mmCIF file of C-alpha atoms in Angstrom:
data_model
loop_
_atom_site.group_PDB
_atom_site.id
_atom_site.type_symbol
_atom_site.label_atom_id
_atom_site.label_comp_id
_atom_site.label_asym_id
_atom_site.label_seq_id
_atom_site.Cartn_x
_atom_site.Cartn_y
_atom_site.Cartn_z
ATOM 1 C CA MET A 268 120.147 147.100 257.134
ATOM 2 C CA THR A 269 123.096 146.340 254.846
ATOM 3 C CA THR A 270 126.399 147.907 255.832
ATOM 4 C CA ALA A 271 130.069 147.487 255.053
ATOM 5 C CA THR A 272 130.270 145.146 258.012
ATOM 6 C CA THR A 273 127.514 142.776 256.855
ATOM 7 C CA ARG A 274 127.922 142.352 253.095
ATOM 8 C CA HIS A 275 129.231 138.864 252.465
ATOM 9 C CA SER A 276 131.001 139.944 249.267
ATOM 10 C CA ASP A 277 133.198 142.321 251.274
ATOM 11 C CA ARG A 278 134.608 139.362 253.207
ATOM 12 C CA ARG A 279 134.833 136.765 250.431
ATOM 13 C CA ILE A 280 138.421 135.590 250.067
ATOM 14 C CA SER A 281 139.934 136.834 246.821
ATOM 15 C CA PRO A 282 140.779 134.321 244.067
ATOM 16 C CA VAL A 283 144.096 136.178 243.728
ATOM 17 C CA PHE A 284 144.985 135.330 247.317
ATOM 18 C CA LEU A 285 143.806 131.746 246.925
ATOM 19 C CA GLY A 286 145.983 131.434 243.828
ATOM 20 C CA ILE A 287 149.041 132.621 245.776
ATOM 21 C CA VAL A 288 148.256 130.161 248.573
ATOM 22 C CA ALA A 289 147.938 127.357 245.993
ATOM 23 C CA VAL A 290 151.326 128.156 244.454
ATOM 24 C CA THR A 291 152.872 128.259 247.922
ATOM 25 C CA ALA A 292 151.328 124.931 248.895
ATOM 26 C CA VAL A 293 152.309 123.126 245.691
ATOM 27 C CA THR A 294 155.901 124.376 245.640
ATOM 28 C CA GLY A 295 156.226 123.775 249.388
ATOM 29 C CA TRP A 296 155.050 120.194 248.860
ATOM 30 C CA ALA A 297 157.451 119.777 245.924
ATOM 31 C CA THR A 298 160.333 120.992 248.084
ATOM 32 C CA TRP A 299 159.254 118.892 251.081
ATOM 33 C CA THR A 300 158.995 115.666 249.094
ATOM 34 C CA GLY A 301 161.932 116.308 246.788
ATOM 35 C CA PHE A 302 159.523 115.980 243.862
ATOM 36 C CA ALA A 303 160.774 119.112 242.090
ATOM 37 C CA GLU A 304 163.453 118.498 239.486
ATOM 38 C CA GLN A 305 164.819 122.020 240.038
ATOM 39 C CA THR A 306 164.604 122.396 243.787
ATOM 40 C CA ASP A 307 166.057 125.891 243.839
ATOM 41 C CA ILE A 308 163.209 127.251 241.684
ATOM 42 C CA ALA A 309 160.689 125.469 243.910
ATOM 43 C CA VAL A 310 162.319 127.079 246.950
ATOM 44 C CA PHE A 311 162.113 130.497 245.283
ATOM 45 C CA LEU A 312 158.406 130.109 244.497
ATOM 46 C CA PHE A 313 157.601 128.625 247.905
ATOM 47 C CA VAL A 314 159.334 131.369 249.909
ATOM 48 C CA THR A 315 158.053 134.186 247.666
ATOM 49 C CA GLY A 316 154.507 132.844 247.808
ATOM 50 C CA ALA A 317 154.602 132.394 251.584
ATOM 51 C CA TRP A 318 156.102 135.879 252.002
ATOM 52 C CA ILE A 319 153.285 137.449 249.966
ATOM 53 C CA VAL A 320 150.732 135.473 251.991
ATOM 54 C CA SER A 321 152.247 136.877 255.188
ATOM 55 C CA LEU A 322 152.097 140.408 253.767
ATOM 56 C CA CYS A 323 148.413 139.930 252.987
ATOM 57 C CA LEU A 324 147.742 138.587 256.483
ATOM 58 C CA HIS A 325 149.680 141.523 257.960
ATOM 59 C CA GLU A 326 147.412 144.002 256.190
ATOM 60 C CA TYR A 327 144.316 141.930 256.938
ATOM 61 C CA ALA A 328 145.164 142.065 260.654
ATOM 62 C CA HIS A 329 145.306 145.869 260.518
ATOM 63 C CA ALA A 330 142.010 146.008 258.640
ATOM 64 C CA ARG A 331 140.144 143.482 260.756
ATOM 65 C CA THR A 332 141.221 145.162 263.980
ATOM 66 C CA ALA A 333 140.166 148.545 262.592
ATOM 67 C CA LEU A 334 136.775 147.114 261.628
ATOM 68 C CA HIS A 335 136.124 145.870 265.151
ATOM 69 C CA SER A 336 137.400 149.169 266.536
ATOM 70 C CA GLY A 337 134.807 151.224 264.672
ATOM 71 C CA ASP A 338 135.916 151.804 261.064
ATOM 72 C CA ILE A 339 133.008 150.197 259.218
ATOM 73 C CA SER A 340 134.330 151.482 255.881
ATOM 74 C CA ILE A 341 137.024 148.777 255.823
ATOM 75 C CA GLY A 342 134.867 146.116 254.181
ATOM 76 C CA ALA A 343 133.782 148.271 251.237
ATOM 77 C CA LYS A 344 137.446 148.992 250.436
ATOM 78 C CA GLY A 345 138.139 145.307 249.848
ATOM 79 C CA TYR A 346 140.657 144.929 252.659
ATOM 80 C CA LEU A 347 138.879 141.926 254.174
ATOM 81 C CA THR A 348 139.206 139.840 251.003
ATOM 82 C CA LEU A 349 142.980 139.386 251.425
ATOM 83 C CA ASN A 350 143.403 140.650 247.859
ATOM 84 C CA PRO A 351 146.832 142.320 247.613
ATOM 85 C CA LEU A 352 145.594 144.366 244.646
ATOM 86 C CA ALA A 353 143.064 146.115 246.896
ATOM 87 C CA TYR A 354 145.675 147.850 249.005
ATOM 88 C CA THR A 355 146.110 151.605 248.888
ATOM 89 C CA HIS A 356 149.652 151.183 247.562
ATOM 90 C CA ALA A 357 150.022 147.734 246.004
ATOM 91 C CA LEU A 358 153.562 148.660 244.916
ATOM 92 C CA LEU A 359 154.635 149.460 248.479
ATOM 93 C CA SER A 360 152.648 146.609 250.000
ATOM 94 C CA ILE A 361 153.731 143.739 247.771
ATOM 95 C CA VAL A 362 156.182 144.540 244.972
ATOM 96 C CA LEU A 363 158.852 146.428 246.936
ATOM 97 C CA PRO A 364 158.966 143.949 249.852
ATOM 98 C CA VAL A 365 159.467 141.100 247.382
ATOM 99 C CA VAL A 366 162.168 143.039 245.525
ATOM 100 C CA PHE A 367 164.040 143.726 248.767
ATOM 101 C CA VAL A 368 163.872 140.060 249.727
ATOM 102 C CA ILE A 369 165.498 139.232 246.411
ATOM 103 C CA MET A 370 168.087 141.998 246.746
ATOM 104 C CA GLY A 371 169.116 141.670 250.352
ATOM 105 C CA GLY A 372 167.242 138.945 252.181
ATOM 106 C CA ILE A 373 165.423 141.527 254.321
ATOM 107 C CA GLY A 374 161.788 141.283 255.337
ATOM 108 C CA LEU A 375 160.981 144.876 254.496
ATOM 109 C CA PRO A 376 157.682 146.112 255.938
ATOM 110 C CA GLY A 377 155.036 146.695 253.310
ATOM 111 C CA GLY A 378 151.730 148.267 253.684
ATOM 112 C CA ALA A 379 149.119 150.151 253.410
ATOM 113 C CA VAL A 380 145.483 149.912 254.175
ATOM 114 C CA PHE A 381 143.751 153.246 254.540
ATOM 115 C CA ILE A 382 142.034 153.409 257.912
ATOM 116 C CA GLU A 383 139.636 156.216 258.738
ATOM 117 C CA ARG A 384 141.064 156.986 262.145
ATOM 118 C CA ASP A 385 138.436 159.604 262.964
ATOM 119 C CA ARG A 386 135.881 156.788 263.238
ATOM 120 C CA ILE A 387 137.846 155.152 266.049
ATOM 121 C CA ARG A 388 137.656 156.229 269.680
ATOM 122 C CA GLY A 389 140.236 155.415 272.323
ATOM 123 C CA ARG A 390 144.017 155.512 272.232
ATOM 124 C CA TRP A 391 144.336 151.824 273.060
ATOM 125 C CA ARG A 392 142.323 150.903 269.973
ATOM 126 C CA HIS A 393 144.543 153.014 267.733
ATOM 127 C CA SER A 394 147.644 151.364 269.198
ATOM 128 C CA LEU A 395 146.184 147.891 268.816
ATOM 129 C CA ILE A 396 145.357 148.508 265.147
ATOM 130 C CA SER A 397 148.999 149.400 264.478
ATOM 131 C CA ALA A 398 150.325 146.475 266.535
ATOM 132 C CA ALA A 399 148.097 143.891 264.828
ATOM 133 C CA GLY A 400 150.208 143.782 261.643
ATOM 134 C CA PRO A 401 153.654 143.065 263.118
ATOM 135 C CA LEU A 402 152.104 140.693 265.658
ATOM 136 C CA THR A 403 150.990 138.672 262.636
ATOM 137 C CA ASN A 404 154.624 138.469 261.527
ATOM 138 C CA VAL A 405 155.537 137.285 265.029
ATOM 139 C CA LEU A 406 152.942 134.499 264.836
ATOM 140 C CA PHE A 407 154.131 133.592 261.328
ATOM 141 C CA ALA A 408 157.726 133.409 262.606
ATOM 142 C CA ILE A 409 156.659 131.102 265.439
ATOM 143 C CA ALA A 410 154.828 128.871 262.956
ATOM 144 C CA CYS A 411 157.879 128.729 260.664
ATOM 145 C CA THR A 412 160.281 127.906 263.478
ATOM 146 C CA ALA A 413 158.014 125.448 265.332
ATOM 147 C CA PRO A 414 159.313 122.432 263.334
ATOM 148 C CA PHE A 415 162.852 123.378 264.419
ATOM 149 C CA TRP A 416 162.289 123.668 268.170
ATOM 150 C CA LEU A 417 159.920 120.697 268.107
ATOM 151 C CA ASP A 418 162.545 118.575 266.290
ATOM 152 C CA ALA A 419 159.962 117.745 263.654
ATOM 153 C CA LEU A 420 162.204 117.924 260.600
ATOM 154 C CA ASP A 421 163.899 114.537 260.831
ATOM 155 C CA GLY A 422 163.923 112.885 257.408
ATOM 156 C CA VAL A 423 162.720 116.041 255.666
ATOM 157 C CA PRO A 424 164.868 117.134 252.682
ATOM 158 C CA LEU A 425 167.426 119.739 253.675
ATOM 159 C CA GLU A 426 166.175 122.090 250.944
ATOM 160 C CA PHE A 427 162.824 122.430 252.710
ATOM 161 C CA ARG A 428 164.513 122.930 256.075
ATOM 162 C CA PHE A 429 166.695 125.713 254.663
ATOM 163 C CA ALA A 430 163.778 127.345 252.845
ATOM 164 C CA LEU A 431 161.738 127.381 256.059
ATOM 165 C CA ALA A 432 164.708 128.858 257.946
ATOM 166 C CA PHE A 433 165.011 131.693 255.416
ATOM 167 C CA LEU A 434 161.259 132.330 255.546
ATOM 168 C CA ALA A 435 161.530 132.549 259.341
ATOM 169 C CA LEU A 436 164.337 135.093 258.943
ATOM 170 C CA LEU A 437 162.086 137.244 256.766
ATOM 171 C CA GLN A 438 159.311 137.165 259.348
ATOM 172 C CA VAL A 439 161.615 138.027 262.246
ATOM 173 C CA SER A 440 163.277 140.867 260.353
ATOM 174 C CA ALA A 441 159.877 142.233 259.271
ATOM 175 C CA ALA A 442 158.584 142.136 262.848
ATOM 176 C CA ILE A 443 161.644 143.925 264.209
ATOM 177 C CA LEU A 444 161.548 146.612 261.526
ATOM 178 C CA ASN A 445 157.818 147.132 261.906
ATOM 179 C CA PHE A 446 158.099 147.607 265.660
ATOM 180 C CA LEU A 447 160.670 150.395 265.289
ATOM 181 C CA PRO A 448 159.181 153.683 266.593
ATOM 182 C CA VAL A 449 159.922 155.418 263.296
ATOM 183 C CA PRO A 450 157.283 157.619 261.602
ATOM 184 C CA GLY A 451 155.597 155.672 258.846
ATOM 185 C CA LEU A 452 156.130 152.295 260.534
ATOM 186 C CA ASP A 453 153.768 150.419 262.807
ATOM 187 C CA GLY A 454 155.971 150.966 265.839
ATOM 188 C CA TYR A 455 155.370 154.683 265.602
ATOM 189 C CA GLY A 456 151.671 154.044 265.043
ATOM 190 C CA ILE A 457 151.595 152.215 268.378
ATOM 191 C CA ILE A 458 152.995 155.141 270.358
ATOM 192 C CA GLU A 459 151.542 158.005 268.305
ATOM 193 C CA PRO A 460 148.154 158.107 270.107
ATOM 194 C CA TRP A 461 150.003 158.738 273.363
ATOM 195 C CA LEU A 462 152.072 161.674 272.094
ATOM 196 C CA SER A 463 151.093 165.283 272.573
ATOM 197 C CA HIS A 464 149.578 167.190 269.669
ATOM 198 C CA GLU A 465 152.664 169.403 269.501
ATOM 199 C CA VAL A 466 155.059 166.465 269.204
ATOM 200 C CA LYS A 467 152.901 164.802 266.515
ATOM 201 C CA ARG A 468 152.754 168.055 264.570
ATOM 202 C CA GLN A 469 156.548 168.321 264.570
ATOM 203 C CA ILE A 470 157.044 164.694 263.501
ATOM 204 C CA GLU A 471 154.324 164.589 260.828
ATOM 205 C CA PRO A 472 156.431 166.087 257.954
ATOM 206 C CA PHE A 473 158.965 163.255 258.328
ATOM 207 C CA ALA A 474 156.442 160.386 258.215
ATOM 208 C CA PRO A 475 156.628 159.798 254.412
ATOM 209 C CA PHE A 476 160.400 159.340 254.649
ATOM 210 C CA GLY A 477 160.583 157.027 257.670
ATOM 211 C CA LEU A 478 160.788 153.769 255.719
ATOM 212 C CA LEU A 479 163.323 155.217 253.281
ATOM 213 C CA PHE A 480 165.432 156.363 256.241
ATOM 214 C CA VAL A 481 165.397 152.884 257.772
ATOM 215 C CA PHE A 482 166.232 151.261 254.451
ATOM 216 C CA ALA A 483 169.136 153.681 253.925
ATOM 217 C CA LEU A 484 170.468 152.880 257.391
ATOM 218 C CA LEU A 485 170.415 149.175 256.641
ATOM 219 C CA TRP A 486 172.884 149.778 253.823
ATOM 220 C CA VAL A 487 175.388 151.098 256.364
ATOM 221 C CA PRO A 488 177.592 148.046 257.101
ATOM 222 C CA GLN A 489 177.795 148.663 260.850
ATOM 223 C CA VAL A 490 174.026 149.106 261.191
ATOM 224 C CA ASN A 491 173.339 146.129 258.925
ATOM 225 C CA SER A 492 175.635 143.963 261.056
ATOM 226 C CA VAL A 493 173.929 144.964 264.309
ATOM 227 C CA PHE A 494 170.486 144.426 262.791
ATOM 228 C CA PHE A 495 171.208 140.934 261.488
ATOM 229 C CA ASP A 496 172.991 139.994 264.719
ATOM 230 C CA LEU A 497 169.709 140.769 266.464
ATOM 231 C CA VAL A 498 167.695 138.822 263.877
ATOM 232 C CA HIS A 499 169.943 135.767 264.187
ATOM 233 C CA SER A 500 169.879 135.968 267.985
ATOM 234 C CA VAL A 501 166.097 135.712 267.870
ATOM 235 C CA LEU A 502 166.266 132.880 265.331
ATOM 236 C CA ASN A 503 168.805 130.999 267.441
ATOM 237 C CA GLY A 504 166.443 131.286 270.376
ATOM 238 C CA LEU A 505 163.778 129.684 268.175
ATOM 239 C CA GLY A 506 166.039 126.836 267.098
ATOM 240 C CA VAL A 507 167.141 128.144 263.696
ATOM 241 C CA SER A 508 170.859 128.567 263.093
ATOM 242 C CA GLU A 509 172.423 131.378 261.115
ATOM 243 C CA ALA A 510 173.916 128.823 258.730
ATOM 244 C CA GLU A 511 170.499 127.326 257.941
ATOM 245 C CA ALA A 512 168.974 130.730 257.179
ATOM 246 C CA SER A 513 171.994 131.721 255.057
ATOM 247 C CA ILE A 514 171.867 128.531 253.012
ATOM 248 C CA GLY A 515 168.148 129.102 252.551
ATOM 249 C CA TRP A 516 168.831 132.535 251.093
ATOM 250 C CA SER A 517 171.466 131.048 248.774
ATOM 251 C CA LEU A 518 168.955 128.482 247.505
ATOM 252 C CA TYR A 519 166.363 131.219 247.098
ATOM 253 C CA ARG A 520 168.686 133.201 244.837
ATOM 254 C CA PHE A 521 168.801 130.363 242.285
ATOM 255 C CA TRP A 522 170.107 132.598 239.518
#
């Protein structure tokens, strides 16, 4: 019997995603080796490409976890192909997060894959589906910072070091924001299954505005300062200095 869980085409990696990975790899290599004549443009393409790859993996983690939790409709929707164009809101999932990186150096949560929650039984499964996305950002942050705390960047051009530091900042900030228990974000999705029906009913009208509320708060200088102090504290613990991440952002904004 052929189902959404068994069709090979539903799981075939999208050429769009492979193209983004290729751009990331080539520009990362050009930055690493110093091959690029205009290093700042290479840094921009490398970080942007890697950021989009992480967004795709974030959504894939949600989808894959939902599939194994009982939502067999996931495959037919194209979510397992890693194609960013298959998302419910490609603008929210890809375009806006990239724009906010350019504007403010913030790893804004993207998203959305539409999960048929009524197919899934068990509160723990619902929580795990929501947690899978930001946990991907955590793993990505660890991967980005590993060369720093392993002292594996000796002899590597500083431009690559700074680009990697800025990419790590984006992953850490995205993870922190996603774990906030705010309606519309994954953090709320983690705790929502454990709330009473009455509480969920009262919160539901505010869900579409949760991300906008968080973004507005980040423009408040005091809140922005506290948020980035937290981000840099985490990065420092992972071997990345605030100066390295800041220089990386400066290189990224080549214009």
